[in-house]
Coordinates of C-alpha atoms and ligand atoms in Angstrom, one line a residue:
M64 CA 70.0 15.6 129.3
A65 CA 72.6 13.9 127.2
E66 CA 73.2 15.1 123.7
K67 CA 71.9 12.9 121.0
G68 CA 74.6 10.9 119.2
K69 CA 77.8 9.4 120.5
D70 CA 77.0 9.6 124.3
T71 CA 73.7 7.8 123.9
K72 CA 75.3 4.8 122.1
S73 CA 75.8 1.6 124.1
K74 CA 79.2 0.2 124.7
N75 CA 78.6 -2.5 122.2
K76 CA 77.3 0.0 119.6
L77 CA 80.5 2.1 120.0
L78 CA 82.6 -1.0 119.6
H79 CA 80.4 -2.1 116.7
D80 CA 81.1 1.2 114.9
K81 CA 84.8 0.7 115.4
I82 CA 85.2 -2.9 114.3
V83 CA 82.4 -3.7 111.8
L84 CA 82.7 -2.5 108.2
E85 CA 79.4 -0.9 107.0
P86 CA 79.6 0.4 103.5
K87 CA 77.8 3.6 102.7
S88 CA 77.2 5.7 99.6
S89 CA 80.1 8.0 98.8
W90 CA 77.7 10.7 97.7
I91 CA 76.8 11.4 101.4
T92 CA 80.4 11.7 102.4
F93 CA 80.8 14.8 100.1
N94 CA 79.5 18.2 101.1
E95 CA 77.6 20.6 98.8
K96 CA 80.7 22.3 97.6
Q97 CA 82.6 19.1 96.9
R98 CA 79.6 17.8 95.0
K99 CA 79.9 20.8 92.7
D100 CA 83.5 19.8 92.1
I101 CA 82.3 16.3 91.1
F102 CA 80.0 17.7 88.5
T103 CA 82.6 20.2 87.2
F104 CA 85.3 17.5 86.9
T105 CA 83.0 15.0 85.2
D106 CA 82.0 17.7 82.6
G107 CA 85.6 17.8 81.6
Y108 CA 85.7 14.0 81.5
K109 CA 82.7 13.8 79.2
K110 CA 84.3 16.3 76.8
F111 CA 87.5 14.2 76.7
L112 CA 85.6 11.0 76.2
A113 CA 83.6 12.4 73.3
E114 CA 86.8 13.3 71.5
S115 CA 88.9 10.2 72.4
K116 CA 86.8 7.3 71.1
T117 CA 89.7 5.4 69.4
E118 CA 93.2 4.7 70.7
R119 CA 94.8 7.0 68.2
L120 CA 92.4 9.9 69.0
C121 CA 92.9 9.3 72.7
I122 CA 96.7 9.4 72.5
Q123 CA 96.5 12.5 70.3
N124 CA 94.4 14.3 73.0
I125 CA 96.7 13.0 75.8
I126 CA 99.7 14.5 74.0
T127 CA 97.9 17.8 73.4
L128 CA 97.2 18.1 77.1
L129 CA 100.7 17.0 78.1
K130 CA 102.2 19.7 75.9
K131 CA 99.9 22.4 77.1
N132 CA 101.1 21.5 80.7
G133 CA 104.8 21.8 80.0
F134 CA 105.7 18.1 79.2
K135 CA 108.4 17.9 76.6
D136 CA 108.8 15.2 73.9
I137 CA 111.5 12.8 75.1
N138 CA 113.2 13.2 71.6
T139 CA 113.8 16.9 72.2
I140 CA 115.7 16.6 75.5
T141 CA 119.2 15.2 76.4
K142 CA 119.0 15.5 80.2
A143 CA 116.3 15.7 82.9
K144 CA 116.3 16.7 86.5
V145 CA 114.0 16.8 89.5
G146 CA 110.7 18.5 88.6
D147 CA 111.2 18.1 84.8
K148 CA 108.3 16.7 82.8
F149 CA 108.5 14.7 79.6
Y150 CA 106.7 12.0 77.6
K151 CA 107.4 9.3 75.0
N152 CA 105.0 8.6 72.2
V153 CA 105.0 5.0 71.1
K154 CA 103.6 4.7 67.5
N155 CA 100.8 7.1 68.3
K156 CA 99.1 4.3 70.3
S157 CA 100.7 4.4 73.7
V158 CA 102.3 7.1 75.8
M159 CA 104.4 7.2 78.9
A160 CA 104.5 10.6 80.7
T161 CA 106.6 11.5 83.7
V162 CA 107.3 14.1 86.3
V163 CA 110.7 13.5 87.8
G164 CA 110.4 13.2 91.6
K165 CA 112.8 14.3 94.4
N166 CA 113.6 10.6 94.6
S167 CA 114.1 9.8 91.0
R168 CA 114.9 6.2 91.7
R169 CA 111.4 5.0 92.4
W170 CA 108.4 5.3 90.2
Q171 CA 104.8 5.7 91.3
L172 CA 103.2 4.4 88.1
I173 CA 99.6 4.4 87.0
G174 CA 98.8 2.4 83.9
S175 CA 95.5 2.7 82.0
H176 CA 94.5 1.5 78.6
V177 CA 93.4 3.7 75.7
D178 CA 91.7 1.0 73.5
S179 CA 88.0 0.0 73.8
P180 CA 86.0 -2.7 72.1
R181 CA 84.9 -1.7 68.6
L182 CA 84.5 -3.0 65.0
D183 CA 87.5 -2.9 62.7
F184 CA 87.4 -3.0 58.9
K185 CA 88.7 -6.2 57.3
P186 CA 91.7 -5.9 54.9
H187 CA 89.2 -6.3 52.0
P188 CA 86.1 -4.6 53.4
V189 CA 84.2 -3.2 50.4
Y190 CA 81.5 -5.2 48.6
E191 CA 78.1 -4.8 47.0
D192 CA 75.0 -7.0 47.6
C193 CA 71.3 -6.4 46.7
G194 CA 72.0 -2.9 45.5
L195 CA 73.7 -1.9 48.7
G196 CA 77.3 -0.9 49.3
L197 CA 78.7 -2.7 52.4
M198 CA 81.9 -3.1 54.4
K199 CA 83.0 -6.2 56.3
T200 CA 84.3 -5.8 59.8
H201 CA 86.1 -7.9 62.4
Y202 CA 85.2 -7.1 66.0
Y203 CA 88.0 -6.0 68.4
G204 CA 87.8 -7.1 72.0
G205 CA 85.1 -8.9 74.0
V206 CA 81.7 -7.8 72.7
K207 CA 78.1 -9.1 72.9
K208 CA 77.8 -8.8 69.1
Y209 CA 74.0 -8.3 69.1
Q210 CA 74.6 -5.0 70.9
W211 CA 76.3 -3.5 67.9
V212 CA 73.5 -3.7 65.4
N213 CA 71.0 -0.9 64.9
T214 CA 73.2 1.6 66.6
P215 CA 74.7 4.5 64.6
L216 CA 78.4 4.2 64.1
T217 CA 81.1 6.6 63.2
L218 CA 84.4 5.8 61.4
H219 CA 87.9 6.8 62.5
G220 CA 91.4 5.8 61.5
V221 CA 94.2 6.0 59.0
A222 CA 94.9 4.5 55.6
F223 CA 98.1 4.8 53.5
T224 CA 98.2 5.4 49.8
K225 CA 100.6 3.5 47.4
E226 CA 102.9 6.5 47.7
G227 CA 103.0 6.1 51.5
R228 CA 100.9 9.2 52.2
K229 CA 99.0 8.9 55.4
V230 CA 95.3 9.7 55.1
V231 CA 93.3 10.4 58.3
I232 CA 89.7 9.6 58.2
S233 CA 87.0 10.7 60.6
I234 CA 83.4 10.7 59.6
G235 CA 80.2 10.9 61.6
E236 CA 80.9 12.7 64.9
N237 CA 79.3 15.9 63.7
E238 CA 75.5 15.8 63.8
N239 CA 75.2 16.7 60.1
E240 CA 77.7 14.1 58.9
P241 CA 76.5 10.7 57.7
K242 CA 76.8 7.7 60.0
F243 CA 77.0 3.9 59.4
I244 CA 74.8 1.1 60.7
I245 CA 74.4 -2.7 60.7
P246 CA 70.7 -3.3 60.1
D247 CA 69.3 -6.2 62.2
L248 CA 66.6 -8.5 61.1
L249 CA 62.9 -7.4 61.6
P250 CA 61.1 -9.3 64.4
H251 CA 58.4 -10.4 61.9
L252 CA 60.8 -12.7 60.1
A253 CA 63.2 -13.5 63.0
K254 CA 61.7 -16.9 64.0
N255 CA 64.9 -18.8 63.1
Q256 CA 67.2 -16.1 64.3
M257 CA 65.6 -16.0 67.7
E258 CA 66.2 -19.7 68.1
R259 CA 69.9 -19.2 67.8
K260 CA 72.0 -19.2 71.0
A261 CA 72.8 -15.6 72.2
P262 CA 76.4 -15.6 71.1
K263 CA 75.1 -16.4 67.6
I264 CA 72.0 -14.2 67.4
V265 CA 74.3 -11.9 65.5
E266 CA 77.5 -13.7 64.2
G267 CA 80.9 -12.2 63.6
E268 CA 80.5 -12.5 59.8
E269 CA 77.1 -10.7 60.0
L270 CA 78.6 -7.5 61.2
N271 CA 78.4 -5.8 57.8
I272 CA 77.9 -2.1 57.7
L273 CA 75.9 -0.1 55.2
V274 CA 77.9 2.4 53.3
G275 CA 76.0 3.3 50.1
N276 CA 73.0 2.9 47.8
I277 CA 73.4 5.2 44.8
P278 CA 74.9 3.3 41.8
I279 CA 77.0 4.8 39.0
D280 CA 74.8 4.7 35.9
D281 CA 77.3 3.1 33.5
K282 CA 76.7 -0.2 31.7
E283 CA 80.5 -0.9 31.5
I284 CA 80.7 -1.1 35.3
K285 CA 79.5 -4.4 36.9
E286 CA 79.2 -3.5 40.6
Q287 CA 77.9 0.0 40.3
V288 CA 77.2 0.8 44.0
K289 CA 80.6 -0.6 45.1
F290 CA 82.3 1.5 42.4
A291 CA 80.3 4.6 43.6
V292 CA 81.6 4.1 47.1
L293 CA 85.2 3.7 46.0
K294 CA 84.8 6.6 43.6
H295 CA 83.6 8.8 46.5
L296 CA 86.5 7.7 48.7
N297 CA 89.0 8.3 45.9
A298 CA 87.6 11.8 45.3
V299 CA 87.6 12.8 49.0
Y300 CA 90.6 11.0 50.4
G301 CA 92.6 10.0 47.3
I302 CA 92.6 6.4 48.3
I303 CA 92.0 3.3 46.2
E304 CA 90.7 -0.2 47.2
E305 CA 94.1 -1.6 47.8
D306 CA 94.8 1.1 50.4
F307 CA 92.4 -0.7 52.8
T308 CA 95.2 -3.4 53.1
C309 CA 97.4 -0.7 54.7
A310 CA 94.8 0.8 57.0
E311 CA 93.4 0.8 60.5
L312 CA 89.8 2.0 60.3
E313 CA 87.6 1.6 63.3
L314 CA 83.8 1.9 63.8
V315 CA 82.7 3.2 67.2
P316 CA 79.2 4.2 68.5
Y317 CA 78.1 7.7 67.6
N318 CA 76.5 8.3 71.0
K319 CA 77.9 11.2 73.0
P320 CA 78.6 11.1 76.7
M321 CA 75.4 11.9 78.6
D322 CA 74.1 12.3 82.1
I323 CA 71.8 9.6 83.4
G324 CA 69.1 9.8 86.1
F325 CA 66.8 12.5 87.4
D326 CA 69.8 13.6 89.6
A327 CA 72.3 13.4 86.6
S328 CA 74.5 11.4 89.0
M329 CA 75.7 8.9 86.4
I330 CA 77.3 9.0 82.9
A331 CA 76.5 6.8 80.0
A332 CA 79.0 6.7 77.2
Y333 CA 81.0 4.5 74.9
G334 CA 84.6 3.7 75.8
Q335 CA 84.6 4.5 79.6
D336 CA 86.5 1.2 79.9
D337 CA 89.2 2.5 80.1
K338 CA 89.1 6.1 79.2
V339 CA 87.7 6.9 82.6
C340 CA 91.0 5.8 84.1
V341 CA 93.0 7.5 81.4
Y342 CA 91.4 10.9 82.0
T343 CA 91.3 10.7 85.8
S344 CA 95.0 9.6 86.1
L345 CA 96.1 12.1 83.4
M346 CA 94.4 15.0 85.2
A347 CA 96.1 13.8 88.4
L348 CA 99.5 13.8 86.6
L349 CA 98.9 17.3 85.2
K350 CA 98.1 18.6 88.7
I351 CA 101.1 17.3 90.7
K352 CA 103.9 19.8 91.2
S353 CA 106.9 18.3 92.9
P354 CA 106.3 14.7 93.8
K355 CA 108.3 12.7 96.3
N356 CA 108.9 9.9 93.9
T357 CA 108.9 10.1 90.1
A358 CA 105.3 10.0 88.8
V359 CA 104.7 8.0 85.6
G360 CA 101.5 7.8 83.6
F361 CA 101.4 4.9 81.3
F362 CA 98.6 5.1 78.7
V363 CA 98.7 1.9 76.8
D364 CA 97.0 0.2 73.8
K365 CA 95.8 -3.4 73.1
E366 CA 94.5 -4.3 76.6
E367 CA 91.2 -5.4 75.1
I368 CA 92.9 -8.1 73.0
G369 CA 95.2 -9.4 75.7
S370 CA 97.9 -6.6 75.8
M371 CA 99.9 -8.4 73.1
G372 CA 101.6 -6.5 70.3
D373 CA 104.1 -3.8 69.9
T374 CA 102.0 -1.1 71.6
G375 CA 100.6 -3.3 74.3
A376 CA 101.6 -3.8 78.0
A377 CA 102.8 -7.3 77.4
S378 CA 105.6 -6.0 75.2
F379 CA 108.8 -4.4 76.5
I380 CA 107.8 -0.8 75.8
L381 CA 107.7 0.1 79.5
K382 CA 111.1 -1.4 80.1
N383 CA 112.4 0.5 77.1
F384 CA 111.0 3.7 78.6
A385 CA 112.7 2.9 81.9
Y386 CA 116.0 2.7 80.0
D387 CA 115.3 6.0 78.3
Y388 CA 114.3 7.6 81.6
L389 CA 117.5 6.5 83.4
R390 CA 119.7 7.7 80.5
L391 CA 118.2 11.2 80.9
V392 CA 117.8 11.3 84.7
D393 CA 120.2 8.9 86.4
P394 CA 122.5 6.9 84.1
K395 CA 124.1 5.1 87.1
M396 CA 120.9 3.6 88.4
S397 CA 120.1 0.0 87.4
C398 CA 117.0 -0.4 85.3
T399 CA 116.0 -3.7 86.9
K400 CA 116.3 -2.1 90.3
L401 CA 114.2 0.9 89.3
L402 CA 111.4 -1.4 88.0
E403 CA 111.4 -3.9 90.8
T404 CA 111.2 -1.3 93.6
S405 CA 108.5 0.8 92.0
N406 CA 104.8 1.0 93.0
A407 CA 102.1 0.6 90.3
I408 CA 98.4 1.0 89.9
S409 CA 96.7 -0.9 87.1
A410 CA 94.0 1.7 86.6
D411 CA 91.1 -0.2 85.0
V412 CA 87.4 -0.5 85.5
T413 CA 85.6 -3.4 87.2
S414 CA 82.0 -4.6 87.0
G415 CA 79.5 -3.0 89.2
M416 CA 76.5 -4.7 90.8
N417 CA 73.6 -4.7 88.3
P418 CA 70.3 -4.9 90.3
T419 CA 68.7 -6.8 87.5
Y420 CA 71.4 -9.4 87.2
K421 CA 72.4 -9.8 90.9
D422 CA 73.0 -13.6 90.6
V423 CA 76.4 -13.2 88.8
H424 CA 77.9 -11.5 91.8
D425 CA 78.7 -12.4 95.4
P426 CA 76.8 -9.4 97.0
K427 CA 79.4 -9.2 99.8
N428 CA 82.3 -9.1 97.3
V429 CA 81.3 -6.8 94.5
S430 CA 81.5 -3.1 93.8
Y431 CA 78.5 -0.9 93.9
L432 CA 77.9 2.3 91.8
G433 CA 78.3 5.3 94.0
Y434 CA 80.4 3.6 96.7
G435 CA 83.8 5.0 95.7
V436 CA 86.7 3.8 93.5
S437 CA 87.2 0.0 93.6
V438 CA 90.3 -1.8 94.6
E439 CA 90.6 -5.2 93.2
K440 CA 93.2 -7.5 94.7
Y441 CA 93.0 -9.9 91.8
G442 CA 91.0 -10.5 88.6
G443 CA 91.3 -13.5 86.4
G444 CA 88.9 -16.4 86.7
G445 CA 88.5 -20.1 87.7
G446 CA 90.7 -20.1 90.8
K447 CA 92.5 -16.8 90.3
Y448 CA 94.0 -18.1 87.1
S449 CA 95.8 -15.6 84.8
T450 CA 96.0 -12.6 87.0
H451 CA 98.1 -10.7 89.4
D452 CA 97.1 -11.4 93.0
S453 CA 98.4 -8.4 95.0
G454 CA 100.3 -8.9 98.2
A455 CA 98.8 -7.9 101.5
E456 CA 101.8 -5.6 102.3
Y457 CA 101.0 -3.5 99.2
L458 CA 97.3 -3.5 99.9
S459 CA 98.1 -2.2 103.3
Y460 CA 100.1 0.6 101.8
I461 CA 97.2 1.5 99.4
R462 CA 94.7 1.4 102.2
T463 CA 96.8 3.9 104.2
I464 CA 96.7 6.3 101.2
F465 CA 92.9 6.0 101.1
N466 CA 92.4 6.4 104.8
T467 CA 94.7 9.3 105.4
T468 CA 93.3 11.2 102.5
K469 CA 89.7 10.1 103.3
I470 CA 89.0 9.2 99.7
A471 CA 85.9 6.9 99.2
W472 CA 86.8 3.4 98.2
Q473 CA 85.5 -0.1 98.1
T474 CA 86.7 -3.5 97.2
G475 CA 85.3 -6.7 95.6
E476 CA 85.7 -9.2 92.9
N477 CA 84.7 -9.0 89.3
G478 CA 82.0 -11.7 89.6
K479 CA 81.1 -15.0 91.1
I480 CA 83.8 -17.7 91.1
D481 CA 83.8 -19.8 88.0
L482 CA 81.3 -17.6 86.1
G483 CA 83.8 -16.0 83.9
G484 CA 86.5 -13.4 84.4
G485 CA 88.5 -10.7 83.0
G486 CA 92.1 -9.4 82.7
T487 CA 93.8 -6.1 83.1
I488 CA 97.4 -4.9 82.6
A489 CA 98.2 -5.7 86.3
M490 CA 100.0 -8.9 85.4
F491 CA 102.2 -7.2 82.8
L492 CA 103.3 -4.5 85.2
S493 CA 103.9 -6.9 88.0
Q494 CA 106.1 -9.1 85.8
Y495 CA 108.9 -6.6 86.6
G496 CA 108.6 -7.4 90.3
M497 CA 107.0 -4.0 91.1
N498 CA 104.1 -3.7 93.5
C499 CA 100.8 -3.5 91.7
V500 CA 97.1 -3.6 92.3
D501 CA 94.0 -2.8 90.2
V502 CA 92.1 0.4 91.2
G503 CA 89.3 2.0 89.1
P504 CA 85.6 2.9 89.1
C505 CA 83.0 0.2 88.6
V506 CA 80.9 0.1 85.5
L507 CA 77.5 -1.2 84.3
A508 CA 77.0 -2.6 80.8
M509 CA 80.8 -2.9 80.4
H510 CA 82.0 -3.4 76.7
S511 CA 78.6 -2.3 75.4
P512 CA 78.2 0.7 73.1
C513 CA 77.0 2.7 76.1
E514 CA 78.7 2.0 79.5
V515 CA 77.5 3.5 82.8
T516 CA 79.6 4.9 85.6
S517 CA 78.7 6.9 88.7
K518 CA 80.2 10.4 88.8
V519 CA 81.3 10.1 92.5
D520 CA 83.3 7.0 91.6
V521 CA 85.0 8.8 88.7
Y522 CA 85.9 11.7 90.9
S523 CA 87.1 9.4 93.7
A524 CA 89.4 7.6 91.2
H525 CA 90.9 11.0 90.3
L526 CA 91.5 11.9 93.9
F527 CA 93.1 8.6 94.6
Y528 CA 95.4 8.7 91.6
K529 CA 96.6 12.1 92.6
A530 CA 97.2 11.0 96.2
F531 CA 99.1 8.0 94.9
F532 CA 101.3 10.1 92.6
E533 CA 102.1 12.3 95.6
A534 CA 102.7 9.4 98.0
Ligands
LIG117 MN1 89.6 -2.3 80.9
LIG118 MN1 87.7 -4.0 78.9

């Protein structure tokens, strides 16, 4: 009797298995031991996420890990050779870190962004109304504003005093510290509100956070609650109202990264876009020993507002770093040549198929949670507008890395044509002429205060980034 399996398959079935692509869950491609690795790795990821909610905190944690792993500050070295590791800190908001490869004239670069949607204080935030102390905010990045009310928020950032002293503020992450909140309208009296269109159910100017209620009992003071708030800030941090004009204070969700599902297979947390790619690529960079080509991790700010600005990918900070790198490693090499012959990954998340809102996706061309890290040839919207559309040659190179290392991957588009779209830093990397493609895990509830990923996709991203650095 023939053994069950291969021998019993018809000729057509054998050919079918060879030529027809049938996606399957990545979970079943990992054995028991490997599954343990997935859970151990993502435990580390959750810890990093919890401590890296803002771009400044994230960069701080990246630098701590780089230093711990032998990376030197670029300002402390005058020369670098094969195997050396160093990093450049750009205004505490972006970092480039590198391991010099045997071929120092080509970069294998992975870029991910450290900023996430949030609420920023306005330059004049503090006011009093109806016996309450409040602060005005201006949202940062693309948010559904109604998701940000009734959710506890914590506050992080910096302010500068008149004397130029930097004050670091961080309130609310510890359980016993106070939080902040935007109270929504009760349903009983929301008849008019509920008739508003969704983008206006909560409007930008309504994102005012509660910060105090106890007045200073002094008839000479007009706004006694506002004064009490400022008096508290002055006593604790030494800041005055004018210092808010020289500040970057950001409100982010209090929630901590948590496991989701009976099988704890998923993670819900704030800021996974794009700290999931930051962590998975950073861990890959820390693990590689002696890469063939130079490995570069680019952790960059401002993606959520279009990558503009002095710490964003649309600026020349990467090119500046290339000049710095060549000065240390290979002064005779042309910077243009280095950049245009390099390979890059724009490591960013994409949208996963949400079973409750299937109609926004083409089911044949969308990523599914649990089916591996996603490769996206292009993003943009409305006829591939405003994106980098990767070349087939480079995609072939990327596929070879996946298939030789047997790392789970899938590919798709962000959503149905003409329904919307999104950008990444891919077009700002590719402007140098380097090869580039987007690769990252897919996410549910992207840009909400609590985004969802599948652990197997997170781990697959990490494995791919490591293989790419070593390619
Ligand atoms: Mn992103
Ligand atoms: Mn985003």
